[in-house]
């Protein structure tokens, strides 16, 4: 569905990504994990069109998207929940959702999407008229995910979902994401610092370090991988056999 | 006592116009964080275009409003395409502000001299058959043109409010104002909202110019004093506080008008600037602002 091949991205003269290749299959949850500053968000920026890659290709459902402006990419069916949520704090919950339904195709089914979202997140319905800035952290993340869902995406990308949220809230959100993935056949790309969480949610995983992909595979395999355990899951060498 | 009432009512009428003058300036400033120094000159240009249409077609100036606003909307589109959109390559809003200031300052010189070229440096006004008519309100005489001007100002502010809060376009404008990056990630074509906002802001200058040319007069080079008025009103209301531009304009109008009871009317502009300085010093967020940025 999404095919990233041999991507090089620069910030000015500074190279941030080297030779990144990632493939996301339809209907799957894919995780891109790595530590702070490894380049996860830069990959996101390249996919969403905020950064133009120097070389390499991003192909989405047969179309090359790496030269398109961000709003065009949303129209093609890729929507991102940005890191730090980035809601419109002075606008109401309902208005935030309405802005999310910007693509013409999403506008037509807007009221259906809103009622579906109010079903999965009833708390947003209660707060529909409230300013988004007054919501709690968890509610804000729900609204950010919902705003992205309003664009009726085929691929939903979530950047640092767990950041700053309590474990209980993270668990609830994870459950809902898994459900949406199953019921709506929505493909999801998770970008996470919380490696354990991301790999337990996803089917397929990529590990990024210093702007390069250093590991990939089925998440169940990655979770057992000794190196991954040591580097990301805080399990020391004593857990390793041999 | 009657004198006081007359002064206050006249202040309200002229204040409505001040609010209208500020609307377009505030829209560009709120949405793009640009300072459009040329807004006053656009108002004068709008006045001249209205004068032109009325002289050529012999129609009532208020019937010319759609034409004036349409012409000025196109001027706004040209302004955005030629000068504003190149500034967006600067990633931070603060980096664009001073550059927009310099660029539009250039536009002021250009427009002033073009206006002299086309219409000579004489001031122009449109005199209608009802231009000198007045209505008696509680013993005070109010001019028809002043009342129409206030009505148009309130109407323009109300329509703008409805557009910003009720329409898709308006919600996109507000989203782009609050967080342009997040808006484009949500599928909003931010450049397009900027383009149309600039068009609307300059069209509003056309409306203000029409009101001015029918009640007062327009002079090439007179734009800068309307710009100052716009800046004082925006400061009073609080930047981005679109709903309070007309009330803030009326406050300024009444203060200026009341000052004529005590000092020479020639001091009206200095009084506006003193208010401007006092607000900047003691209440920089404006009289009505709750400190929340947005439209």
Short mmCIF file of C-alpha atoms in Angstrom, two decimals, chain A residues 2-228:
data_model
loop_
_atom_site.label_atom_id
_atom_site.label_comp_id
_atom_site.label_asym_id
_atom_site.label_seq_id
_atom_site.Cartn_x
_atom_site.Cartn_y
_atom_site.Cartn_z
CA UNK A 2 2.73 2.43 1.03
CA UNK A 3 6.13 1.80 -0.44
CA UNK A 4 9.06 3.93 0.65
CA UNK A 5 12.25 3.17 -1.21
CA UNK A 6 15.78 4.42 -0.68
CA UNK A 7 14.76 7.72 0.85
CA UNK A 8 17.37 10.39 1.65
CA UNK A 9 16.13 13.47 3.48
CA UNK A 10 18.05 16.62 4.37
CA UNK A 11 17.41 19.55 6.69
CA UNK A 12 19.28 22.19 4.69
CA UNK A 13 22.76 20.71 4.31
CA UNK A 14 22.29 18.27 7.13
CA UNK A 15 21.34 14.75 6.16
CA UNK A 16 18.72 13.31 8.49
CA UNK A 17 17.70 10.09 6.77
CA UNK A 18 19.87 7.62 4.87
CA UNK A 19 18.50 5.08 2.45
CA UNK A 20 15.22 4.44 4.23
CA UNK A 21 13.01 1.71 2.80
CA UNK A 22 9.74 0.84 4.46
CA UNK A 23 6.75 -1.02 3.16
CA UNK A 24 3.31 -0.98 4.72
CA UNK A 25 0.83 -3.64 3.62
CA UNK A 26 -2.89 -3.02 3.38
CA UNK A 27 -4.86 -3.78 6.52
CA UNK A 28 -1.79 -4.18 8.71
CA UNK A 29 -0.51 -2.26 11.71
CA UNK A 30 3.13 -1.35 11.16
CA UNK A 31 5.36 0.16 13.81
CA UNK A 32 8.34 2.40 13.27
CA UNK A 33 10.29 2.51 16.49
CA UNK A 34 13.48 4.11 17.66
CA UNK A 35 14.86 6.39 20.29
CA UNK A 36 14.51 10.13 20.51
CA UNK A 37 16.08 11.88 17.53
CA UNK A 38 16.51 8.69 15.52
CA UNK A 39 14.59 10.15 12.60
CA UNK A 40 11.09 8.78 13.13
CA UNK A 41 9.38 12.15 12.87
CA UNK A 42 11.44 13.03 9.82
CA UNK A 43 10.09 9.94 8.06
CA UNK A 44 6.59 11.14 8.97
CA UNK A 45 7.28 14.61 7.64
CA UNK A 46 8.48 13.16 4.37
CA UNK A 47 5.40 10.98 3.97
CA UNK A 48 2.98 13.80 4.78
CA UNK A 49 4.70 16.18 2.37
CA UNK A 50 6.05 18.63 4.94
CA UNK A 51 9.59 17.76 3.81
CA UNK A 52 10.63 17.01 0.26
CA UNK A 53 13.14 14.13 0.06
CA UNK A 54 16.39 14.67 -1.82
CA UNK A 55 16.26 11.25 -3.40
CA UNK A 56 14.18 8.10 -3.23
CA UNK A 57 10.52 7.49 -3.81
CA UNK A 58 7.33 7.30 -1.79
CA UNK A 59 4.60 5.41 -3.59
CA UNK A 60 1.07 5.17 -2.23
CA UNK A 61 -1.38 2.83 -3.95
CA UNK A 62 0.50 3.07 -7.21
CA UNK A 63 0.94 6.86 -7.18
CA UNK A 64 4.11 8.74 -6.42
CA UNK A 65 3.39 11.19 -3.60
CA UNK A 66 6.78 12.59 -2.59
CA UNK A 67 6.36 15.79 -4.59
CA UNK A 68 2.77 16.60 -3.54
CA UNK A 69 1.71 19.31 -1.05
CA UNK A 70 0.39 18.09 2.34
CA UNK A 71 -3.31 18.75 1.72
CA UNK A 72 -3.12 16.78 -1.51
CA UNK A 73 -1.62 13.81 0.29
CA UNK A 74 -4.47 13.91 2.83
CA UNK A 75 -6.91 13.84 -0.09
CA UNK A 76 -5.20 10.71 -1.42
CA UNK A 77 -5.92 8.96 1.86
CA UNK A 78 -2.95 9.40 4.18
CA UNK A 79 -3.63 11.26 7.39
CA UNK A 80 -1.33 11.79 10.33
CA UNK A 81 -2.00 12.40 13.99
CA UNK A 82 0.88 14.77 14.68
CA UNK A 83 3.19 14.52 17.65
CA UNK A 84 1.95 16.68 20.50
CA UNK A 85 -1.58 16.46 19.04
CA UNK A 86 -1.54 19.94 17.49
CA UNK A 87 -5.26 20.58 17.94
CA UNK A 88 -6.85 23.94 17.22
CA UNK A 89 -7.20 24.96 20.87
CA UNK A 90 -9.49 27.95 20.36
CA UNK A 91 -11.99 25.98 18.29
CA UNK A 92 -14.64 23.64 19.67
CA UNK A 93 -14.30 19.85 19.62
CA UNK A 94 -16.94 19.67 16.91
CA UNK A 95 -15.15 22.32 14.81
CA UNK A 96 -11.85 20.47 15.13
CA UNK A 97 -13.58 17.40 13.73
CA UNK A 98 -15.16 19.41 10.92
CA UNK A 99 -11.80 20.81 9.86
CA UNK A 100 -10.56 17.22 9.75
CA UNK A 101 -13.13 16.45 7.05
CA UNK A 102 -11.47 18.73 4.50
CA UNK A 103 -11.12 16.40 1.50
CA UNK A 104 -14.19 16.50 -0.76
CA UNK A 105 -14.81 12.76 -0.39
CA UNK A 106 -14.72 13.07 3.42
CA UNK A 107 -17.05 16.07 3.40
CA UNK A 108 -19.84 14.03 1.81
CA UNK A 109 -19.89 11.45 4.58
CA UNK A 110 -19.02 13.91 7.34
CA UNK A 111 -22.10 13.44 9.53
CA UNK A 112 -21.79 9.65 9.36
CA UNK A 113 -18.15 9.82 10.35
CA UNK A 114 -18.91 12.17 13.23
CA UNK A 115 -21.60 9.88 14.66
CA UNK A 116 -19.28 6.88 14.31
CA UNK A 117 -16.54 8.80 16.15
CA UNK A 118 -18.95 9.82 18.91
CA UNK A 119 -19.76 6.11 19.26
CA UNK A 120 -16.14 5.09 19.80
CA UNK A 121 -15.28 8.16 21.89
CA UNK A 122 -18.49 9.08 23.76
CA UNK A 123 -16.59 11.61 25.87
CA UNK A 124 -16.03 13.74 22.76
CA UNK A 125 -19.77 13.91 22.21
CA UNK A 126 -20.24 15.20 25.74
CA UNK A 127 -17.62 17.87 25.10
CA UNK A 128 -18.65 18.70 21.52
CA UNK A 129 -19.16 22.40 22.21
CA UNK A 130 -16.17 22.80 24.52
CA UNK A 131 -12.96 24.44 23.31
CA UNK A 132 -10.38 21.80 22.41
CA UNK A 133 -7.76 23.53 24.58
CA UNK A 134 -9.78 22.74 27.72
CA UNK A 135 -9.68 18.95 27.25
CA UNK A 136 -7.48 16.63 29.31
CA UNK A 137 -4.41 15.08 27.68
CA UNK A 138 -6.12 11.78 26.97
CA UNK A 139 -9.20 13.46 25.53
CA UNK A 140 -6.99 15.65 23.37
CA UNK A 141 -5.28 12.57 21.94
CA UNK A 142 -8.70 11.03 21.26
CA UNK A 143 -9.72 14.22 19.46
CA UNK A 144 -6.47 14.30 17.47
CA UNK A 145 -7.00 10.70 16.33
CA UNK A 146 -10.65 11.46 15.56
CA UNK A 147 -9.75 14.56 13.58
CA UNK A 148 -7.46 12.44 11.43
CA UNK A 149 -10.18 9.78 11.05
CA UNK A 150 -12.55 12.48 9.79
CA UNK A 151 -10.56 12.69 6.57
CA UNK A 152 -11.64 9.11 5.87
CA UNK A 153 -8.06 7.89 5.46
CA UNK A 154 -6.86 4.60 4.01
CA UNK A 155 -3.64 4.90 5.97
CA UNK A 156 -3.65 6.42 9.44
CA UNK A 157 -0.29 7.42 10.88
CA UNK A 158 0.07 8.15 14.57
CA UNK A 159 3.17 9.99 15.75
CA UNK A 160 4.02 9.34 19.42
CA UNK A 161 0.56 8.42 20.61
CA UNK A 162 1.66 7.52 24.12
CA UNK A 163 3.66 10.68 24.80
CA UNK A 164 2.63 12.31 28.07
CA UNK A 165 -0.32 10.03 28.71
CA UNK A 166 -1.00 7.75 31.66
CA UNK A 167 -0.61 3.98 31.08
CA UNK A 168 -4.35 3.42 31.55
CA UNK A 169 -5.23 5.94 28.84
CA UNK A 170 -2.58 4.48 26.54
CA UNK A 171 -4.07 1.01 27.04
CA UNK A 172 -7.58 2.26 26.20
CA UNK A 173 -6.38 4.06 23.08
CA UNK A 174 -4.38 1.02 21.95
CA UNK A 175 -7.45 -1.17 22.28
CA UNK A 176 -9.53 1.24 20.21
CA UNK A 177 -6.84 1.48 17.52
CA UNK A 178 -6.69 -2.28 17.27
CA UNK A 179 -10.48 -2.36 16.93
CA UNK A 180 -10.55 0.28 14.21
CA UNK A 181 -7.85 -1.61 12.35
CA UNK A 182 -9.96 -4.77 12.47
CA UNK A 183 -13.46 -3.39 11.91
CA UNK A 184 -12.63 -0.74 9.30
CA UNK A 185 -9.71 -2.58 7.69
CA UNK A 186 -7.77 0.63 8.24
CA UNK A 187 -4.03 0.39 7.72
CA UNK A 188 -2.07 2.00 10.53
CA UNK A 189 1.52 3.18 10.80
CA UNK A 190 2.57 3.76 14.39
CA UNK A 191 5.60 5.82 15.27
CA UNK A 192 6.63 5.25 18.84
CA UNK A 193 9.31 5.79 21.36
CA UNK A 194 7.61 3.19 23.55
CA UNK A 195 9.02 0.17 21.73
CA UNK A 196 7.31 -2.44 23.87
CA UNK A 197 3.88 -0.87 23.27
CA UNK A 198 4.36 -0.39 19.54
CA UNK A 199 5.73 -3.86 18.87
CA UNK A 200 2.98 -5.54 20.88
CA UNK A 201 0.31 -3.64 18.91
CA UNK A 202 1.74 -4.00 15.43
CA UNK A 203 2.14 -6.85 12.96
CA UNK A 204 5.28 -5.61 11.30
CA UNK A 205 8.06 -3.50 12.78
CA UNK A 206 10.95 -1.33 11.64
CA UNK A 207 13.70 -0.07 13.89
CA UNK A 208 15.35 3.22 13.02
CA UNK A 209 18.59 4.49 14.47
CA UNK A 210 20.58 7.58 13.51
CA UNK A 211 18.51 8.03 10.38
CA UNK A 212 18.96 4.45 9.14
CA UNK A 213 16.75 1.38 9.32
CA UNK A 214 18.70 -1.08 11.47
CA UNK A 215 16.16 -3.83 11.90
CA UNK A 216 12.88 -5.04 10.56
CA UNK A 217 10.62 -8.03 10.75
CA UNK A 218 7.52 -9.46 12.34
CA UNK A 219 6.87 -7.81 15.66
CA UNK A 220 6.64 -11.15 17.44
CA UNK A 221 10.16 -11.93 16.21
CA UNK A 222 11.50 -8.48 17.02
CA UNK A 223 10.18 -8.73 20.57
CA UNK A 224 12.20 -11.90 21.05
CA UNK A 225 15.28 -10.56 19.33
CA UNK A 226 18.11 -10.33 21.81
CA UNK A 227 19.56 -7.12 20.46
CA UNK A 228 16.19 -5.38 20.44
#
